[in-house]
Amino acid sequence: MYIVAVANSKGGCGKTTVATHIAAHFAGRNFRTGLADLDRQQSARGWLGRRPESLPAIRAVDLDVEDGRLPKGIDRLVVDCPAAMAKATVKDVVQQADVIVVPVLPSTFDEDGTVRFLKQLMKLKPVRKNRREVAFVANRVRARTRAADRLEGFLTELSFPVAARLRDTQQYANAVADGLSLFETGGARAQGHREEWLPLFDLLERWA
Ligand SMILES: Nc1ncnc2c1ncn2[C@@H]1O[C@H](COP(=O)(O)OP(=O)(O)OP(=O)(O)O)[C@@H](O)[C@H]1O
Ligand SMILES: [Mg+2]
């Protein structure tokens, strides 16, 4: 099973948005896809509950109940992590994940939070030993702003690739409200936003 954990101890950086979109992409490519929600807020679980049955199925996976055992019959598992790394289940899952996707917003508070998160991440042996892949997603980026430039500078100082740059758009909030992703809604208007995900998806296939 290929496991992708979406994590950053900084709150509100887009973990659930990114996790639900990766899961929708995998399901759309006919992988038997699971989505585990480790956050008490259960936003990803709520999104699954709203997801129309006509769309490619994504199975809700409860890793707490499964007690560390990975579910059977799933090719790809996406894990939406909470804005904290303290919980043992979160550390366990992040250690087991093949890829850790880290969304970051263009703000100094988020950059500082991400530095703290990366320090926690490096305490995990498989990550430290380079046995896990890590990629950033620059999220809610507004082109040609000082904040966007600063974020680029910040991310290039770090040792992991920036796999995608996602622009700020209300289309995400509107899609997830209906249990959808931008790959399943938004029509032609969303096309430019969909294309922003392609480098991340290419990287995830290369690492699979
Ligand atoms: N690219 C984007 N453009 C516009 N809004 C976005 C984008 N990405 C995320 N958002 C919005 O930002 C808010 C936070 O996103 P999200 O819930 O995915 O973050 P999170 O990291 O999971 O938060 P938490 O730490 O609370 O779990 C949501 O309202 C979401 O719709
Ligand atoms: Mg979340």
Coordinates of C-alpha atoms and ligand atoms in Angstrom, one line a residue:
M1 CA 0.0 0.0 0.0
Y2 CA 1.2 3.4 -0.9
I3 CA 0.7 5.9 1.9
V4 CA 0.7 9.7 1.5
A5 CA 0.4 11.7 4.8
V6 CA -0.5 15.3 4.6
A7 CA 1.0 17.1 7.6
N8 CA 2.1 20.3 9.1
S9 CA 1.8 21.2 12.8
K10 CA 0.8 24.7 11.6
G11 CA -3.0 25.0 11.6
G12 CA -5.1 26.1 8.6
C13 CA -2.3 25.7 6.0
G14 CA -4.5 23.5 3.7
K15 CA -3.8 19.9 5.0
T16 CA -7.5 18.8 4.6
T17 CA -7.9 20.5 1.2
V18 CA -4.7 18.9 -0.1
A19 CA -5.5 15.5 1.4
T20 CA -9.1 15.4 0.0
H21 CA -7.8 16.5 -3.4
I22 CA -5.0 13.8 -3.5
A23 CA -7.6 11.2 -2.5
A24 CA -10.0 12.3 -5.2
H25 CA -7.2 12.2 -7.8
F26 CA -6.2 8.7 -6.8
A27 CA -9.8 7.5 -6.8
G28 CA -10.4 9.1 -10.2
R29 CA -7.5 7.0 -11.5
N30 CA -9.2 3.9 -10.3
F31 CA -6.9 3.1 -7.4
R32 CA -8.7 1.6 -4.4
T33 CA -8.3 4.7 -2.3
G34 CA -8.7 5.2 1.5
L35 CA -8.7 8.5 3.4
A36 CA -7.9 8.5 7.1
D37 CA -8.7 11.5 9.2
L38 CA -6.6 11.8 12.3
D39 CA -7.9 15.2 13.3
R40 CA -10.5 15.5 16.0
Q41 CA -12.3 18.1 13.9
Q42 CA -13.1 15.3 11.4
S43 CA -13.2 17.6 8.4
A44 CA -12.0 15.1 5.9
R45 CA -14.5 12.5 7.3
G46 CA -17.2 15.1 6.9
W47 CA -16.2 15.7 3.3
L48 CA -16.4 11.9 2.6
G49 CA -19.9 11.9 4.2
R50 CA -21.0 14.6 1.7
R51 CA -19.3 13.0 -1.3
P52 CA -21.9 12.0 -3.9
E53 CA -22.2 8.2 -4.4
S54 CA -21.9 8.6 -8.1
L55 CA -18.3 9.7 -7.8
P56 CA -15.3 7.3 -7.6
A57 CA -15.4 5.8 -4.1
I58 CA -13.0 6.7 -1.4
R59 CA -13.1 4.5 1.7
A60 CA -13.1 6.1 5.2
V61 CA -10.3 4.5 7.2
D62 CA -10.2 4.7 11.0
L63 CA -6.6 4.1 12.0
D64 CA -7.4 4.5 15.7
V65 CA -9.8 1.6 15.5
E66 CA -7.5 -0.5 13.3
D67 CA -5.0 -0.2 16.1
G68 CA -1.9 0.4 14.0
R69 CA -2.8 -2.3 11.5
L70 CA -3.2 -1.1 7.9
P71 CA -6.6 -1.8 6.3
K72 CA -6.7 -4.5 3.6
G73 CA -8.1 -4.0 0.0
I74 CA -6.7 -0.5 -0.4
D75 CA -4.0 0.5 -2.9
R76 CA -3.4 4.0 -1.8
L77 CA -4.1 5.6 1.6
V78 CA -4.1 9.3 2.1
V79 CA -3.9 10.5 5.7
D80 CA -5.1 13.9 6.8
C81 CA -3.1 14.8 9.9
P82 CA -4.1 17.3 12.7
A83 CA -2.2 20.5 13.4
A84 CA -0.1 18.7 16.0
M85 CA 2.5 16.0 16.0
A86 CA 2.2 15.0 19.7
K87 CA -0.4 12.2 19.2
A88 CA 1.3 8.8 19.0
T89 CA -1.0 7.7 16.1
V90 CA 0.2 10.8 14.1
K91 CA 3.9 10.0 14.6
D92 CA 3.3 6.4 13.8
V93 CA 1.5 7.1 10.6
V94 CA 3.9 9.8 9.4
Q95 CA 6.8 7.4 10.0
Q96 CA 5.0 4.7 8.0
A97 CA 4.1 7.0 5.2
D98 CA 6.0 6.7 1.9
V99 CA 5.5 10.4 1.2
I100 CA 4.8 13.3 3.5
V101 CA 3.2 16.3 1.8
V102 CA 3.6 19.6 3.7
P103 CA 1.3 22.5 2.8
V104 CA 2.7 26.0 3.6
L105 CA 1.0 29.4 3.3
P106 CA 2.8 32.6 2.3
S107 CA 3.1 34.1 5.8
T108 CA 6.0 34.5 8.2
F109 CA 3.9 32.8 10.9
D110 CA 3.4 29.8 8.7
E111 CA 7.1 29.7 7.7
D112 CA 8.1 29.8 11.4
G113 CA 5.5 27.1 12.2
T114 CA 6.8 25.0 9.3
V115 CA 10.4 25.3 10.6
R116 CA 9.2 23.9 14.0
F117 CA 7.3 21.1 12.2
L118 CA 10.4 20.1 10.1
K119 CA 12.4 19.9 13.3
Q120 CA 9.8 17.5 14.7
L121 CA 9.7 15.6 11.5
M122 CA 13.5 15.1 11.5
K123 CA 13.3 13.5 14.9
L124 CA 11.6 10.5 13.1
K125 CA 14.3 8.1 12.2
P126 CA 13.0 7.0 8.7
V127 CA 12.7 10.6 7.7
R128 CA 16.1 11.5 9.0
K129 CA 17.6 8.5 7.2
N130 CA 16.1 9.7 3.9
R131 CA 13.9 6.7 3.7
R132 CA 10.8 8.9 3.3
E133 CA 10.0 11.4 0.6
V134 CA 8.9 14.9 1.6
A135 CA 7.4 17.6 -0.6
F136 CA 6.0 21.0 0.0
V137 CA 2.9 22.5 -1.5
A138 CA 2.9 26.3 -1.5
N139 CA -0.7 27.0 -0.9
R140 CA -3.0 30.1 -1.3
V141 CA -0.3 31.8 -3.4
R142 CA -1.1 35.1 -5.0
A143 CA 1.3 35.7 -7.9
R144 CA 3.5 38.8 -7.9
T145 CA 3.0 39.5 -4.2
R146 CA 5.9 40.1 -1.7
A147 CA 4.5 37.3 0.4
A148 CA 4.7 34.8 -2.5
D149 CA 8.3 35.9 -3.3
R150 CA 9.3 35.5 0.3
L151 CA 7.7 32.0 0.5
E152 CA 9.7 30.9 -2.6
G153 CA 12.9 32.2 -1.0
F154 CA 12.0 30.4 2.3
L155 CA 11.2 27.1 0.6
T156 CA 14.3 27.1 -1.6
E157 CA 16.5 27.2 1.5
L158 CA 15.0 23.9 2.6
S159 CA 16.1 20.5 1.3
F160 CA 12.7 19.3 0.0
P161 CA 11.1 20.1 -3.4
V162 CA 8.1 22.4 -3.9
A163 CA 5.8 20.0 -5.7
A164 CA 3.0 22.4 -6.4
R165 CA 2.0 26.0 -6.1
L166 CA -1.8 26.4 -5.6
R167 CA -3.4 29.8 -6.0
D168 CA -5.9 31.2 -3.6
T169 CA -9.5 30.7 -4.8
Q170 CA -12.9 30.3 -3.3
Q171 CA -13.4 27.4 -5.6
Y172 CA -11.8 25.1 -3.1
A173 CA -14.3 26.0 -0.3
N174 CA -17.2 25.7 -2.7
A175 CA -16.1 22.3 -4.0
V176 CA -15.4 20.7 -0.6
A177 CA -18.7 22.0 0.8
D178 CA -20.3 19.5 -1.6
G179 CA -17.9 16.6 -1.0
L180 CA -16.2 17.3 -4.3
S181 CA -12.7 18.2 -5.4
L182 CA -11.8 20.7 -8.2
F183 CA -11.2 17.7 -10.4
E184 CA -14.9 17.0 -10.2
T185 CA -16.4 20.4 -10.3
G186 CA -15.9 24.0 -11.4
G187 CA -16.1 23.3 -15.1
A188 CA -13.8 25.3 -17.4
R189 CA -13.3 27.9 -14.7
A190 CA -11.3 25.5 -12.5
Q191 CA -9.0 24.2 -15.3
G192 CA -6.1 26.6 -14.5
H193 CA -6.4 25.5 -10.8
R194 CA -6.5 21.8 -11.7
E195 CA -3.3 22.1 -13.7
E196 CA -1.4 23.5 -10.7
W197 CA -1.7 20.0 -9.1
L198 CA 0.0 18.1 -12.0
P199 CA 3.6 18.5 -10.8
L200 CA 2.6 17.0 -7.4
F201 CA 0.7 14.2 -9.0
D202 CA 3.7 13.4 -11.3
L203 CA 6.0 13.3 -8.3
L204 CA 3.6 11.1 -6.4
E205 CA 3.6 8.6 -9.3
R206 CA 7.4 8.7 -9.5
W207 CA 7.6 7.9 -5.8
A208 CA 4.9 5.2 -5.9
Ligands
LIG1 N1 -5.8 27.3 -2.2 C1 -6.7 27.8 -1.5 N2 -7.5 28.8 -1.8 C2 -8.4 29.4 -1.0 N3 -8.8 28.8 0.1 C3 -8.1 27.8 0.6 C4 -7.1 27.1 -0.2 N4 -6.6 26.1 0.5 C5 -7.3 26.0 1.7 N5 -8.2 27.0 1.7 C6 -9.1 27.3 2.8 O1 -8.4 27.6 4.0 C7 -9.0 27.1 5.1 C8 -8.1 26.1 5.8 O2 -7.9 25.0 4.9 P1 -7.8 23.5 5.5 O3 -9.0 23.2 6.4 O4 -7.6 22.6 4.3 O5 -6.5 23.6 6.3 P2 -6.0 22.6 7.5 O6 -4.5 22.7 7.5 O7 -6.6 21.2 7.2 O8 -6.6 23.2 8.8 P3 -6.5 22.5 10.3 O9 -5.1 22.8 10.8 O10 -7.5 23.3 11.0 O11 -6.8 21.1 10.1 C9 -10.3 26.4 4.6 O12 -11.4 27.4 4.7 C10 -10.0 26.2 3.1 O13 -11.2 26.2 2.3
MG2 MG -7.6 19.9 8.6

